[in-house]
Amino acid sequence: MVASTAASGVPGGALSPLGQRLRVLLSSERVISDLRRYFGIGLPPGGMRFTGSRFEHLGGGGDRPEAADRFTAEDLVAVQTLSVTVPAPVALDILEGPLGARLSRLLHAIPNDIDMVDADADVVADGSPADQAWRLLCEQHGVNWVIAGKVLARKRPRLLPVYDRVVRCAVGRPPSFWLALHAVLREDDAALHRQLLELRQAAGLSETVSALRVCDVAVWMNHRAVGHACP
């Protein structure tokens, strides 16, 4: 899922298929209301927001300086807000065992202060520390590609996207979603990235909600609303 083939730029300013699909989804008339509903903006007192609205911010965020290069119990709870659970033996190994130490070393090598659009492609390429961390998590019993991706998105929300079966159903299956999204964000002078920031502002979301998270939520809400039965 992470990186198996290099993504190339799109010549002549033309949008890639993924770029075209995302532009359509993010131009939906309901996208602003979807974002506001998901994050609980404008809800009456006691109104229910989606639990995933706490994913990035629970406990101060997984990328806060004092915890950016190690996993905490709050990170594992945050992942549960996105409807997945790290199996208990793996969670304990992450928090107290050698798996956590290996992941911490890899996290230390993954930039924590940059958006995907501004990063070089090799930061999310095959063999990068991010890719190694994803593959290491996928090797653990009971951890699949969705769980691994969400765990890493918690630690690097500006750099690594949430990618699950609903989003995959909506946008397709490029050989490497990370690299394909990286290329799309840089197409047309980063027009898609700017659109995501504009949507964030229009919906009244905090600037601490990453552009990648705006994209994920908008696509997820749209696809969910039209009633697709994603495999």
Coordinates of C-alpha atoms in Angstrom, one line a residue:
M1 CA 0.0 0.0 0.0
V2 CA 2.7 2.5 0.9
A3 CA 5.2 2.5 -1.8
S4 CA 6.0 0.0 -4.5
T5 CA 6.4 2.2 -7.7
A6 CA 7.6 5.7 -8.1
A7 CA 5.1 8.4 -8.9
S8 CA 6.0 10.7 -11.6
G9 CA 4.8 14.3 -12.2
V10 CA 2.0 15.0 -14.5
P11 CA 3.2 16.8 -17.6
G12 CA 1.6 19.9 -19.1
G13 CA -0.4 20.8 -16.0
A14 CA -2.9 18.0 -16.7
L15 CA -4.4 16.4 -13.6
S16 CA -3.9 12.7 -12.8
P17 CA -6.9 10.4 -12.4
L18 CA -6.6 10.6 -8.7
G19 CA -6.3 14.4 -8.9
Q20 CA -9.4 14.6 -11.1
R21 CA -11.4 12.4 -8.7
L22 CA -10.4 14.4 -5.6
R23 CA -11.3 17.7 -7.3
V24 CA -14.8 16.3 -8.0
L25 CA -15.3 15.0 -4.5
L26 CA -14.0 18.2 -2.8
S27 CA -16.2 20.3 -5.0
S28 CA -19.4 18.7 -3.8
E29 CA -22.1 21.1 -2.6
R30 CA -22.2 19.2 0.7
V31 CA -18.5 19.2 1.6
I32 CA -18.6 22.2 4.0
S33 CA -21.6 20.9 5.8
D34 CA -20.0 17.4 6.0
L35 CA -16.9 18.8 7.5
R36 CA -18.8 20.9 10.1
R37 CA -21.0 17.9 11.0
Y38 CA -18.0 15.5 11.4
F39 CA -16.1 17.9 13.6
G40 CA -19.2 19.1 15.5
I41 CA -19.1 22.7 14.4
G42 CA -22.3 24.5 15.2
L43 CA -23.9 21.5 17.0
P44 CA -26.4 22.3 19.8
P45 CA -25.3 21.5 23.3
G46 CA -25.2 17.8 23.8
G47 CA -25.1 17.2 20.0
M48 CA -23.1 14.1 18.9
R49 CA -20.0 14.6 16.8
F50 CA -18.1 11.8 15.1
T51 CA -15.6 10.2 17.5
G52 CA -12.9 10.6 14.7
S53 CA -13.1 14.3 15.3
R54 CA -10.8 13.7 18.3
F55 CA -8.3 11.6 16.4
E56 CA -5.7 14.4 15.8
H57 CA -6.2 16.3 19.1
L58 CA -6.7 13.7 21.8
G59 CA -4.2 14.3 24.6
G60 CA -2.7 17.2 22.8
G61 CA -2.0 15.3 19.6
G62 CA 0.4 12.5 18.6
D63 CA 2.8 14.9 17.1
R64 CA 3.3 17.2 20.1
P65 CA 7.0 17.7 20.7
E66 CA 7.3 15.7 23.9
A67 CA 5.7 12.6 22.3
A68 CA 6.3 12.9 18.6
D69 CA 8.9 10.2 18.5
R70 CA 7.3 7.6 20.7
F71 CA 3.9 6.0 21.0
T72 CA 1.7 6.7 24.0
A73 CA -1.5 5.1 25.3
E74 CA -3.4 8.2 24.1
D75 CA -2.2 7.4 20.5
L76 CA -3.7 3.9 20.7
V77 CA -7.0 5.3 22.1
A78 CA -7.0 7.9 19.3
V79 CA -6.8 5.2 16.7
Q80 CA -9.9 3.6 18.2
T81 CA -11.8 6.8 17.4
L82 CA -11.4 5.8 13.8
S83 CA -13.1 2.4 14.4
V84 CA -10.0 0.2 14.5
T85 CA -8.1 -1.3 17.5
V86 CA -4.5 -2.3 17.9
P87 CA -4.6 -5.8 19.4
A88 CA -3.7 -5.8 23.1
P89 CA -0.4 -7.8 22.8
V90 CA 0.8 -5.5 20.0
A91 CA -0.3 -2.5 21.9
L92 CA 1.7 -3.6 25.0
D93 CA 4.8 -4.3 22.8
I94 CA 4.4 -0.8 21.3
L95 CA 4.2 0.8 24.7
E96 CA 6.6 -1.3 26.7
G97 CA 8.5 -3.6 24.4
P98 CA 11.1 -3.9 21.6
L99 CA 8.5 -3.1 19.0
G100 CA 8.0 0.3 20.5
A101 CA 11.8 0.9 20.6
R102 CA 12.1 0.0 16.9
L103 CA 9.2 2.2 15.9
S104 CA 10.5 5.1 18.0
R105 CA 13.8 5.0 16.1
L106 CA 11.9 5.1 12.8
L107 CA 9.7 7.9 14.0
H108 CA 12.8 9.9 14.9
A109 CA 13.8 9.8 11.2
I110 CA 10.3 10.9 9.9
P111 CA 9.9 14.7 9.7
N112 CA 7.4 16.1 12.1
D113 CA 7.2 19.7 11.0
I114 CA 6.2 19.5 7.3
D115 CA 3.1 19.0 5.2
M116 CA 3.1 16.3 2.6
V117 CA 2.9 18.8 -0.2
D118 CA 6.2 20.4 0.9
A119 CA 8.0 17.1 1.5
D120 CA 10.3 15.4 -1.0
A121 CA 8.8 12.3 -2.5
D122 CA 11.5 10.1 -0.9
V123 CA 10.0 10.9 2.5
V124 CA 7.1 8.6 1.7
A125 CA 8.8 6.4 -0.9
D126 CA 9.5 2.7 -0.7
G127 CA 12.2 2.0 1.9
S128 CA 11.8 5.4 3.7
P129 CA 11.5 5.3 7.5
A130 CA 7.8 5.9 7.1
D131 CA 7.4 3.0 4.8
Q132 CA 9.6 0.8 7.1
A133 CA 7.4 1.7 10.1
W134 CA 4.2 0.9 8.1
R135 CA 5.6 -2.5 7.1
L136 CA 6.8 -3.3 10.6
L137 CA 3.4 -2.6 12.0
C138 CA 1.8 -4.8 9.2
E139 CA 4.0 -7.7 10.3
Q140 CA 2.4 -7.8 13.7
H141 CA -0.4 -10.3 14.3
G142 CA -3.8 -8.7 13.9
V143 CA -2.5 -5.5 12.4
N144 CA -3.6 -4.8 8.8
W145 CA -2.8 -2.0 6.3
V146 CA -5.7 0.1 7.6
I147 CA -4.6 -0.1 11.2
A148 CA -1.0 0.5 10.4
G149 CA -1.8 3.6 8.3
K150 CA -4.0 5.1 11.0
V151 CA -1.4 4.5 13.7
L152 CA 1.2 6.4 11.7
A153 CA -1.2 9.1 10.6
R154 CA -1.8 9.8 14.3
K155 CA 2.0 10.5 14.8
R156 CA 2.5 12.5 11.6
P157 CA -0.9 14.0 10.7
R158 CA 0.5 16.6 8.3
L159 CA 2.7 14.2 6.4
L160 CA 0.9 10.8 6.4
P161 CA -2.8 10.4 5.4
V162 CA -5.5 8.3 6.8
Y163 CA -6.4 5.7 4.2
D164 CA -9.0 3.1 4.8
R165 CA -11.4 0.9 2.7
V166 CA -14.0 3.7 2.3
V167 CA -11.4 6.2 1.0
R168 CA -9.9 3.5 -1.2
C169 CA -13.3 2.7 -2.6
A170 CA -13.9 6.3 -3.3
V171 CA -10.6 7.2 -5.0
G172 CA -9.2 3.9 -6.3
R173 CA -6.1 1.9 -5.7
P174 CA -2.9 3.4 -6.9
P175 CA 0.2 1.2 -6.5
S176 CA 1.3 3.6 -3.7
F177 CA -1.4 5.9 -2.2
W178 CA 1.2 7.9 -0.4
L179 CA 3.2 8.7 -3.5
A180 CA 0.1 9.2 -5.6
L181 CA -1.4 11.7 -3.1
H182 CA 2.0 13.4 -2.8
A183 CA 2.1 14.0 -6.6
V184 CA -1.6 15.1 -6.7
L185 CA -1.0 17.7 -3.9
R186 CA 1.8 19.2 -6.0
E187 CA -0.1 19.3 -9.3
D188 CA -1.1 22.6 -10.8
D189 CA 1.0 24.6 -8.4
A190 CA -0.4 22.9 -5.3
A191 CA -3.9 23.8 -6.2
L192 CA -5.5 20.9 -4.3
H193 CA -3.6 21.7 -1.1
R194 CA -4.8 25.3 -1.3
Q195 CA -8.3 24.0 -1.8
L196 CA -8.1 21.9 1.3
L197 CA -6.9 24.9 3.3
E198 CA -9.8 27.0 2.0
L199 CA -12.3 24.3 2.9
R200 CA -10.8 24.1 6.4
Q201 CA -11.3 27.8 6.8
A202 CA -14.8 27.9 5.3
A203 CA -15.9 25.1 7.6
G204 CA -14.6 26.9 10.6
L205 CA -12.1 24.2 11.6
S206 CA -9.0 24.8 13.7
E207 CA -5.7 25.3 11.8
T208 CA -4.5 22.3 13.8
V209 CA -6.6 20.0 11.6
S210 CA -4.2 19.0 8.8
A211 CA -4.9 19.4 5.1
L212 CA -4.6 15.7 4.8
R213 CA -7.3 15.2 7.5
V214 CA -9.6 17.6 5.7
C215 CA -9.2 15.6 2.6
D216 CA -9.8 12.2 4.3
V217 CA -12.9 13.4 6.2
A218 CA -14.4 15.1 3.1
V219 CA -13.9 12.0 0.9
W220 CA -15.1 9.6 3.6
M221 CA -18.2 11.6 4.5
N222 CA -19.2 12.0 0.8
H223 CA -18.7 8.4 -0.1
R224 CA -20.5 7.2 3.0
A225 CA -23.4 9.5 2.4
V226 CA -24.1 8.2 -1.2
G227 CA -24.5 4.7 0.2
H228 CA -21.6 2.8 -1.4
A229 CA -21.2 -0.7 -0.1
C230 CA -17.4 -0.7 0.1
P231 CA -15.8 -4.2 0.2

